mmCIF file of C-alpha atoms in Angstrom:
data_model
loop_
_atom_site.group_PDB
_atom_site.id
_atom_site.type_symbol
_atom_site.label_atom_id
_atom_site.label_comp_id
_atom_site.label_asym_id
_atom_site.label_seq_id
_atom_site.Cartn_x
_atom_site.Cartn_y
_atom_site.Cartn_z
ATOM 1 C CA MET A 698 -30.241 1.383 -41.270
ATOM 2 C CA HIS A 699 -27.142 -0.382 -39.992
ATOM 3 C CA ASP A 700 -27.476 -3.934 -38.864
ATOM 4 C CA ALA A 701 -24.524 -4.174 -36.432
ATOM 5 C CA PHE A 702 -24.882 -3.370 -32.715
ATOM 6 C CA ASP A 703 -21.520 -2.458 -31.245
ATOM 7 C CA ASP A 704 -20.654 -1.361 -27.721
ATOM 8 C CA LEU A 705 -20.892 2.252 -28.825
ATOM 9 C CA THR A 706 -24.474 1.850 -30.055
ATOM 10 C CA ILE A 707 -25.521 0.036 -26.835
ATOM 11 C CA GLY A 708 -23.962 2.934 -24.904
ATOM 12 C CA HIS A 709 -25.919 5.392 -26.932
ATOM 13 C CA ILE A 710 -29.136 3.439 -26.202
ATOM 14 C CA LYS A 711 -28.446 3.486 -22.476
ATOM 15 C CA LEU A 712 -27.988 7.280 -22.605
ATOM 16 C CA LEU A 713 -31.248 7.575 -24.494
ATOM 17 C CA LEU A 714 -33.100 5.552 -21.786
ATOM 18 C CA SER A 715 -31.510 7.728 -19.040
ATOM 19 C CA ALA A 716 -32.603 10.930 -20.855
ATOM 20 C CA ALA A 717 -36.134 9.528 -21.299
ATOM 21 C CA ASP A 718 -36.336 8.573 -17.568
ATOM 22 C CA LEU A 719 -34.949 11.896 -16.342
ATOM 23 C CA GLY A 720 -36.541 14.086 -18.903
ATOM 24 C CA SER A 721 -33.404 16.032 -19.592
ATOM 25 C CA PHE A 722 -30.128 15.704 -21.450
ATOM 26 C CA THR A 723 -28.404 17.608 -18.666
ATOM 27 C CA GLN A 724 -29.600 15.266 -15.938
ATOM 28 C CA ALA A 725 -28.721 12.241 -18.015
ATOM 29 C CA ALA A 726 -25.262 13.751 -18.529
ATOM 30 C CA ASN A 727 -24.852 14.261 -14.759
ATOM 31 C CA ALA A 728 -25.954 10.704 -14.030
ATOM 32 C CA SER A 729 -23.497 9.245 -16.580
ATOM 33 C CA GLY A 730 -20.548 11.558 -15.885
ATOM 34 C CA LEU A 731 -20.589 12.984 -19.439
ATOM 35 C CA SER A 732 -21.285 16.401 -20.760
ATOM 36 C CA PRO A 733 -24.742 17.450 -22.014
ATOM 37 C CA ALA A 734 -23.209 17.918 -25.470
ATOM 38 C CA ALA A 735 -21.940 14.296 -25.439
ATOM 39 C CA VAL A 736 -25.368 12.992 -24.521
ATOM 40 C CA SER A 737 -26.999 15.186 -27.233
ATOM 41 C CA LYS A 738 -24.542 13.903 -29.857
ATOM 42 C CA ALA A 739 -25.099 10.277 -28.843
ATOM 43 C CA ILE A 740 -28.859 10.641 -29.248
ATOM 44 C CA MET A 741 -28.422 12.547 -32.466
ATOM 45 C CA ARG A 742 -26.392 9.587 -33.847
ATOM 46 C CA LEU A 743 -29.227 7.219 -32.885
ATOM 47 C CA GLU A 744 -31.688 9.465 -34.691
ATOM 48 C CA GLN A 745 -29.459 9.427 -37.743
ATOM 49 C CA ARG A 746 -29.182 5.708 -37.526
ATOM 50 C CA LEU A 747 -32.968 5.292 -37.333
ATOM 51 C CA GLY A 748 -33.819 8.091 -39.776
ATOM 52 C CA ALA A 749 -36.395 9.466 -37.319
ATOM 53 C CA PRO A 750 -36.433 12.032 -34.506
ATOM 54 C CA LEU A 751 -36.746 10.552 -31.037
ATOM 55 C CA PHE A 752 -37.394 13.744 -29.048
ATOM 56 C CA LEU A 753 -39.384 16.931 -29.653
ATOM 57 C CA ARG A 754 -37.369 19.752 -28.101
ATOM 58 C CA SER A 755 -38.105 23.349 -27.313
ATOM 59 C CA THR A 756 -36.377 25.875 -25.156
ATOM 60 C CA ARG A 757 -38.307 24.726 -22.032
ATOM 61 C CA THR A 758 -39.567 21.258 -22.623
ATOM 62 C CA MET A 759 -38.494 17.943 -24.065
ATOM 63 C CA ARG A 760 -40.612 14.939 -24.760
ATOM 64 C CA LEU A 761 -40.418 11.726 -26.788
ATOM 65 C CA THR A 762 -41.991 11.513 -30.185
ATOM 66 C CA ASP A 763 -44.362 8.568 -30.909
ATOM 67 C CA VAL A 764 -41.483 6.771 -32.636
ATOM 68 C CA GLY A 765 -39.276 7.624 -29.637
ATOM 69 C CA GLU A 766 -41.765 6.173 -27.086
ATOM 70 C CA ARG A 767 -41.953 2.906 -28.962
ATOM 71 C CA TYR A 768 -38.211 2.708 -29.466
ATOM 72 C CA VAL A 769 -37.487 3.435 -25.773
ATOM 73 C CA ALA A 770 -40.002 0.815 -24.655
ATOM 74 C CA ASP A 771 -38.544 -1.808 -27.017
ATOM 75 C CA CYS A 772 -34.939 -0.997 -26.080
ATOM 76 C CA ARG A 773 -35.766 -1.148 -22.410
ATOM 77 C CA GLU A 774 -37.334 -4.576 -22.783
ATOM 78 C CA ALA A 775 -34.396 -5.803 -24.896
ATOM 79 C CA LEU A 776 -31.804 -4.660 -22.445
ATOM 80 C CA ALA A 777 -33.721 -6.203 -19.567
ATOM 81 C CA LEU A 778 -33.855 -9.471 -21.482
ATOM 82 C CA LEU A 779 -30.112 -9.382 -22.116
ATOM 83 C CA HIS A 780 -29.460 -8.623 -18.439
ATOM 84 C CA ARG A 781 -31.583 -11.560 -17.311
ATOM 85 C CA ALA A 782 -30.054 -13.876 -19.901
ATOM 86 C CA GLU A 783 -26.529 -12.943 -18.763
ATOM 87 C CA GLN A 784 -27.365 -13.470 -15.128
ATOM 88 C CA ALA A 785 -29.070 -16.813 -15.789
ATOM 89 C CA ALA A 786 -26.136 -18.068 -17.913
ATOM 90 C CA ALA A 787 -23.613 -17.023 -15.242
ATOM 91 C CA GLY A 788 -25.705 -18.588 -12.509
ATOM 92 C CA ALA A 789 -25.769 -15.237 -10.734
ATOM 93 C CA GLN A 790 -29.574 -14.924 -10.421
ATOM 94 C CA ALA A 791 -31.067 -17.087 -7.823
ATOM 95 C CA GLU A 792 -34.830 -17.083 -7.380
ATOM 96 C CA PRO A 793 -35.761 -13.518 -6.101
ATOM 97 C CA ALA A 794 -36.638 -13.665 -2.442
ATOM 98 C CA GLY A 795 -37.019 -11.492 0.628
ATOM 99 C CA GLN A 796 -39.110 -8.592 1.823
ATOM 100 C CA LEU A 797 -39.959 -5.803 -0.693
ATOM 101 C CA ARG A 798 -41.318 -2.549 0.868
ATOM 102 C CA VAL A 799 -43.594 -0.714 -1.608
ATOM 103 C CA SER A 800 -45.201 2.634 -0.956
ATOM 104 C CA LEU A 801 -48.385 3.338 -2.949
ATOM 105 C CA PRO A 802 -50.767 6.186 -3.231
ATOM 106 C CA THR A 803 -54.420 5.251 -2.374
ATOM 107 C CA PRO A 804 -55.786 5.390 -6.029
ATOM 108 C CA TYR A 805 -53.106 2.929 -7.148
ATOM 109 C CA ALA A 806 -53.484 0.701 -4.064
ATOM 110 C CA HIS A 807 -57.242 0.327 -4.552
ATOM 111 C CA TRP A 808 -57.611 0.167 -8.386
ATOM 112 C CA ARG A 809 -54.431 -0.428 -10.300
ATOM 113 C CA MET A 810 -52.358 -2.823 -8.195
ATOM 114 C CA PRO A 811 -54.546 -5.591 -6.616
ATOM 115 C CA LYS A 812 -54.746 -7.883 -9.694
ATOM 116 C CA LEU A 813 -51.122 -7.086 -10.573
ATOM 117 C CA LEU A 814 -49.892 -7.973 -7.117
ATOM 118 C CA SER A 815 -51.840 -11.288 -7.206
ATOM 119 C CA THR A 816 -50.079 -12.192 -10.464
ATOM 120 C CA PHE A 817 -46.703 -11.016 -9.066
ATOM 121 C CA GLN A 818 -47.016 -13.243 -6.022
ATOM 122 C CA ALA A 819 -47.851 -16.238 -8.172
ATOM 123 C CA ARG A 820 -44.730 -15.634 -10.262
ATOM 124 C CA PHE A 821 -42.431 -14.788 -7.329
ATOM 125 C CA PRO A 822 -43.749 -16.701 -4.284
ATOM 126 C CA ARG A 823 -40.552 -16.126 -2.232
ATOM 127 C CA ILE A 824 -40.928 -12.323 -2.283
ATOM 128 C CA GLN A 825 -42.938 -10.894 0.569
ATOM 129 C CA VAL A 826 -44.539 -7.561 -0.428
ATOM 130 C CA ARG A 827 -45.136 -4.992 2.342
ATOM 131 C CA LEU A 828 -47.528 -2.312 1.190
ATOM 132 C CA HIS A 829 -47.442 1.213 2.639
ATOM 133 C CA ILE A 830 -50.614 2.946 1.404
ATOM 134 C CA SER A 831 -50.602 6.674 1.805
ATOM 135 C CA ASP A 832 -50.962 9.839 -0.254
ATOM 136 C CA ARG A 833 -48.253 11.567 1.758
ATOM 137 C CA SER A 834 -44.779 12.193 0.249
ATOM 138 C CA VAL A 835 -42.121 9.686 1.161
ATOM 139 C CA SER A 836 -38.309 9.493 1.078
ATOM 140 C CA LEU A 837 -37.125 6.055 -0.063
ATOM 141 C CA GLY A 838 -33.965 6.338 1.975
ATOM 142 C CA ASN A 839 -35.237 7.940 5.182
ATOM 143 C CA ASP A 840 -38.533 6.002 5.213
ATOM 144 C CA ALA A 841 -36.958 2.628 4.462
ATOM 145 C CA PHE A 842 -38.965 1.816 1.312
ATOM 146 C CA ASP A 843 -37.472 -0.089 -1.588
ATOM 147 C CA ILE A 844 -39.698 1.461 -4.253
ATOM 148 C CA ALA A 845 -42.609 3.875 -4.472
ATOM 149 C CA ILE A 846 -45.331 5.028 -6.871
ATOM 150 C CA ARG A 847 -46.260 8.628 -6.673
ATOM 151 C CA GLY A 848 -47.986 11.342 -8.711
ATOM 152 C CA HIS A 849 -44.857 13.455 -8.776
ATOM 153 C CA GLU A 850 -41.099 12.916 -8.996
ATOM 154 C CA LEU A 851 -39.298 12.812 -5.679
ATOM 155 C CA ALA A 852 -36.498 15.152 -4.692
ATOM 156 C CA ASP A 853 -34.249 12.202 -3.554
ATOM 157 C CA SER A 854 -30.909 12.356 -5.380
ATOM 158 C CA GLY A 855 -29.891 9.164 -7.067
ATOM 159 C CA MET A 856 -33.502 8.068 -7.723
ATOM 160 C CA VAL A 857 -34.946 7.097 -11.118
ATOM 161 C CA ALA A 858 -38.437 8.420 -11.816
ATOM 162 C CA ARG A 859 -39.992 6.308 -14.569
ATOM 163 C CA LYS A 860 -43.395 7.385 -15.805
ATOM 164 C CA LEU A 861 -46.104 4.711 -15.556
ATOM 165 C CA GLU A 862 -48.914 6.671 -17.187
ATOM 166 C CA ASP A 863 -50.738 9.939 -17.574
ATOM 167 C CA ALA A 864 -53.968 9.213 -15.766
ATOM 168 C CA GLU A 865 -57.045 10.999 -17.017
ATOM 169 C CA LEU A 866 -59.029 13.100 -14.549
ATOM 170 C CA VAL A 867 -62.813 13.303 -14.544
ATOM 171 C CA ILE A 868 -65.354 15.494 -12.649
ATOM 172 C CA ILE A 869 -68.137 13.513 -11.130
ATOM 173 C CA ALA A 870 -71.323 13.718 -9.055
ATOM 174 C CA ALA A 871 -74.234 11.483 -8.144
ATOM 175 C CA PRO A 872 -77.622 11.931 -9.810
ATOM 176 C CA GLU A 873 -79.106 12.813 -6.420
ATOM 177 C CA TYR A 874 -76.803 15.875 -6.143
ATOM 178 C CA LEU A 875 -77.437 16.989 -9.698
ATOM 179 C CA ALA A 876 -81.208 16.813 -9.242
ATOM 180 C CA ARG A 877 -81.099 19.632 -6.742
ATOM 181 C CA ALA A 878 -77.959 21.572 -7.885
ATOM 182 C CA PRO A 879 -77.627 24.582 -10.151
ATOM 183 C CA ALA A 880 -76.874 24.095 -13.906
ATOM 184 C CA LEU A 881 -73.303 23.249 -14.785
ATOM 185 C CA ASN A 882 -72.259 24.152 -18.300
ATOM 186 C CA ARG A 883 -68.747 25.460 -18.004
ATOM 187 C CA PRO A 884 -65.886 25.194 -15.525
ATOM 188 C CA GLN A 885 -66.609 28.595 -13.983
ATOM 189 C CA ASP A 886 -70.038 27.263 -12.954
ATOM 190 C CA LEU A 887 -68.255 24.998 -10.456
ATOM 191 C CA LEU A 888 -67.917 28.055 -8.221
ATOM 192 C CA GLN A 889 -71.622 27.890 -7.536
ATOM 193 C CA HIS A 890 -71.437 24.273 -6.479
ATOM 194 C CA GLN A 891 -70.509 22.200 -3.372
ATOM 195 C CA CYS A 892 -67.114 20.806 -4.514
ATOM 196 C CA ILE A 893 -65.513 18.172 -2.258
ATOM 197 C CA GLN A 894 -61.998 19.393 -1.462
ATOM 198 C CA PHE A 895 -58.729 17.517 -0.937
ATOM 199 C CA ARG A 896 -55.910 19.006 1.085
ATOM 200 C CA LEU A 897 -52.451 18.190 -0.291
ATOM 201 C CA PRO A 898 -50.467 16.324 2.452
ATOM 202 C CA GLY A 899 -47.105 18.011 1.569
ATOM 203 C CA SER A 900 -48.061 21.682 1.349
ATOM 204 C CA GLY A 901 -51.343 21.751 3.207
ATOM 205 C CA ARG A 902 -52.892 23.559 0.209
ATOM 206 C CA ILE A 903 -56.280 22.728 -1.176
ATOM 207 C CA SER A 904 -55.791 20.982 -4.547
ATOM 208 C CA THR A 905 -57.012 22.850 -7.622
ATOM 209 C CA TRP A 906 -58.985 21.049 -10.282
ATOM 210 C CA SER A 907 -57.758 20.620 -13.801
ATOM 211 C CA TYR A 908 -59.608 20.819 -17.174
ATOM 212 C CA SER A 909 -58.789 21.275 -20.826
ATOM 213 C CA GLU A 910 -60.161 24.135 -22.945
ATOM 214 C CA GLY A 911 -59.176 24.365 -26.556
ATOM 215 C CA GLY A 912 -56.417 21.877 -26.066
ATOM 216 C CA VAL A 913 -54.932 23.973 -23.177
ATOM 217 C CA ARG A 914 -54.728 22.637 -19.646
ATOM 218 C CA LYS A 915 -56.187 24.997 -17.061
ATOM 219 C CA GLU A 916 -56.694 25.030 -13.295
ATOM 220 C CA ILE A 917 -59.555 26.284 -11.198
ATOM 221 C CA ALA A 918 -59.817 26.649 -7.384
ATOM 222 C CA THR A 919 -63.193 25.373 -6.281
ATOM 223 C CA ASN A 920 -65.264 25.887 -3.101
ATOM 224 C CA GLY A 921 -66.809 23.417 -0.663
ATOM 225 C CA ASN A 922 -67.437 22.670 2.976
ATOM 226 C CA LEU A 923 -66.190 19.040 2.873
ATOM 227 C CA VAL A 924 -62.454 18.566 2.973
ATOM 228 C CA CYS A 925 -60.606 15.252 2.740
ATOM 229 C CA GLU A 926 -57.144 15.039 4.202
ATOM 230 C CA ASP A 927 -54.453 12.368 3.851
ATOM 231 C CA GLU A 928 -56.542 9.951 1.731
ATOM 232 C CA TYR A 929 -57.520 11.101 -1.778
ATOM 233 C CA VAL A 930 -60.125 8.367 -2.508
ATOM 234 C CA GLY A 931 -62.411 9.294 0.425
ATOM 235 C CA GLY A 932 -64.087 11.897 -1.780
ATOM 236 C CA ILE A 933 -65.542 9.153 -3.986
ATOM 237 C CA ALA A 934 -67.749 7.843 -1.182
ATOM 238 C CA LEU A 935 -68.926 11.421 -0.461
ATOM 239 C CA ALA A 936 -69.761 11.987 -4.152
ATOM 240 C CA ARG A 937 -71.652 8.687 -4.410
ATOM 241 C CA ALA A 938 -73.761 9.836 -1.324
ATOM 242 C CA GLY A 939 -74.729 12.994 -3.139
ATOM 243 C CA ALA A 940 -72.625 15.271 -0.906
ATOM 244 C CA GLY A 941 -71.113 17.232 -3.834
ATOM 245 C CA ILE A 942 -68.969 17.172 -6.867
ATOM 246 C CA TYR A 943 -65.467 15.621 -6.933
ATOM 247 C CA GLN A 944 -62.530 15.311 -9.334
ATOM 248 C CA MET A 945 -60.892 11.922 -9.452
ATOM 249 C CA TYR A 946 -58.956 9.619 -11.796
ATOM 250 C CA ARG A 947 -61.171 8.043 -14.393
ATOM 251 C CA PHE A 948 -59.740 4.528 -13.689
ATOM 252 C CA ALA A 949 -61.034 4.805 -10.121
ATOM 253 C CA VAL A 950 -64.655 5.610 -10.989
ATOM 254 C CA GLU A 951 -65.139 3.693 -14.280
ATOM 255 C CA GLU A 952 -67.470 1.149 -12.693
ATOM 256 C CA ASP A 953 -69.492 3.843 -10.977
ATOM 257 C CA LEU A 954 -69.841 5.747 -14.193
ATOM 258 C CA ALA A 955 -70.948 2.653 -16.091
ATOM 259 C CA ALA A 956 -73.517 1.701 -13.438
ATOM 260 C CA GLY A 957 -74.898 5.234 -13.226
ATOM 261 C CA ARG A 958 -74.012 5.735 -9.617
ATOM 262 C CA LEU A 959 -71.903 8.706 -10.745
ATOM 263 C CA ILE A 960 -72.284 11.055 -13.723
ATOM 264 C CA GLU A 961 -69.390 12.585 -15.639
ATOM 265 C CA LEU A 962 -69.652 16.382 -15.681
ATOM 266 C CA LEU A 963 -68.274 18.854 -18.217
ATOM 267 C CA PRO A 964 -67.111 16.162 -20.724
ATOM 268 C CA GLY A 965 -66.422 18.887 -23.259
ATOM 269 C CA TYR A 966 -63.661 20.132 -20.994
ATOM 270 C CA GLY A 967 -62.162 16.718 -20.273
ATOM 271 C CA GLY A 968 -58.825 15.277 -21.168
ATOM 272 C CA ALA A 969 -56.715 16.747 -18.362
ATOM 273 C CA THR A 970 -54.241 14.271 -16.858
ATOM 274 C CA ARG A 971 -51.788 13.818 -14.008
ATOM 275 C CA PRO A 972 -48.767 11.563 -14.189
ATOM 276 C CA PHE A 973 -47.780 8.641 -12.009
ATOM 277 C CA TYR A 974 -44.147 7.670 -11.585
ATOM 278 C CA LEU A 975 -42.333 4.569 -10.378
ATOM 279 C CA ILE A 976 -39.541 5.746 -8.112
ATOM 280 C CA TYR A 977 -36.574 3.581 -7.351
ATOM 281 C CA PRO A 978 -32.766 3.727 -6.664
ATOM 282 C CA ASP A 979 -30.569 4.039 -9.667
ATOM 283 C CA GLY A 980 -27.791 1.568 -10.340
ATOM 284 C CA ILE A 981 -27.064 -1.861 -11.732
ATOM 285 C CA THR A 982 -26.628 -3.525 -8.329
ATOM 286 C CA GLN A 983 -30.290 -3.532 -7.463
ATOM 287 C CA PRO A 984 -31.440 -6.588 -5.443
ATOM 288 C CA ALA A 985 -33.082 -9.338 -7.455
ATOM 289 C CA LYS A 986 -36.385 -8.803 -5.658
ATOM 290 C CA LEU A 987 -36.476 -5.099 -6.618
ATOM 291 C CA ARG A 988 -35.392 -5.802 -10.230
ATOM 292 C CA ALA A 989 -38.083 -8.457 -10.507
ATOM 293 C CA PHE A 990 -40.761 -5.981 -9.426
ATOM 294 C CA ILE A 991 -39.542 -3.206 -11.760
ATOM 295 C CA ASP A 992 -39.416 -5.631 -14.693
ATOM 296 C CA PHE A 993 -42.808 -7.033 -13.894
ATOM 297 C CA LEU A 994 -44.444 -3.575 -13.908
ATOM 298 C CA ALA A 995 -42.637 -2.719 -17.176
ATOM 299 C CA GLU A 996 -44.026 -5.891 -18.789
ATOM 300 C CA THR A 997 -47.537 -5.435 -17.488
ATOM 301 C CA LEU A 998 -48.664 -1.927 -16.323
ATOM 302 C CA VAL A 999 -46.354 0.273 -18.431
ATOM 303 C CA LYS A 1000 -46.991 -1.408 -21.770
ATOM 304 C CA ALA A 1001 -50.715 -2.244 -21.143
ATOM 305 C CA PRO A 1002 -53.143 -0.271 -23.327
ATOM 306 C CA ARG A 1003 -55.446 2.053 -21.348
ATOM 307 C CA PRO A 1004 -59.228 1.866 -21.736
ATOM 308 C CA GLY A 1005 -60.410 3.911 -24.578
ATOM 309 C CA THR A 1006 -56.919 4.214 -26.164
ATOM 310 C CA PRO A 1007 -55.514 2.293 -29.196
ATOM 311 C CA ALA A 1008 -53.720 -0.940 -28.282
#
């Protein structure tokens, strides 16, 4: 491997990060003003330099290899450190201050962010964080938010969608419900149960449930007389009360499962996940308060090991 890092290599690394964020060489090319072939060639040169593939490509999908994920995370951190060092040396970075408007979905607001925001406030006491908590879709420009976390990429042009995690889903019910309910041995048995529904705010459709069978992700449309709208976490309280079965993120019900208030169902069909993305405007002229928040999440949430996964 070469030791020298010239401007060309740094440029290649920036294209790699853009391709990883956008999930496409073509979108990375559009964002940088280059051709897709030029982006592909730049990343190929990095792979040759490292002696390892960074992406797994097919005709329809593209994802980072294990080596690629580690390399991207380390490069992102290194560039952020260089950026902060340059700003500090030039005296351009005053203490971040001002109002930061953050839109969060209810699962993240209740379970992922409270401790993180407490740490963030201690580190940046001059930033006032305004939280908008809703499972509805938002537009950063039209709705006047600085940054958002969502379970899908937004359609806004000029926005970066950076994946925070693939959150595991789990099917749950209270012991009281299971004591009077029919047997549940396979996903198709869910059709005989009272399944608590969630109506998607954007489309108005009832959300399907996800499971894994033989390593293949599958979806099933369940039935139920109880429907939650607008707020996704409301179904947990109904499940705890024995009102039916619900599907939720594991991180939101870990304490209930450990205490026996809820029981995990169909564990042999588990492993299905849904992504969460950090959505923010692209560009190097981001306000210091926004850059501070993005870097903080990159240092803590993005790189933190998940329960049950190798550190």
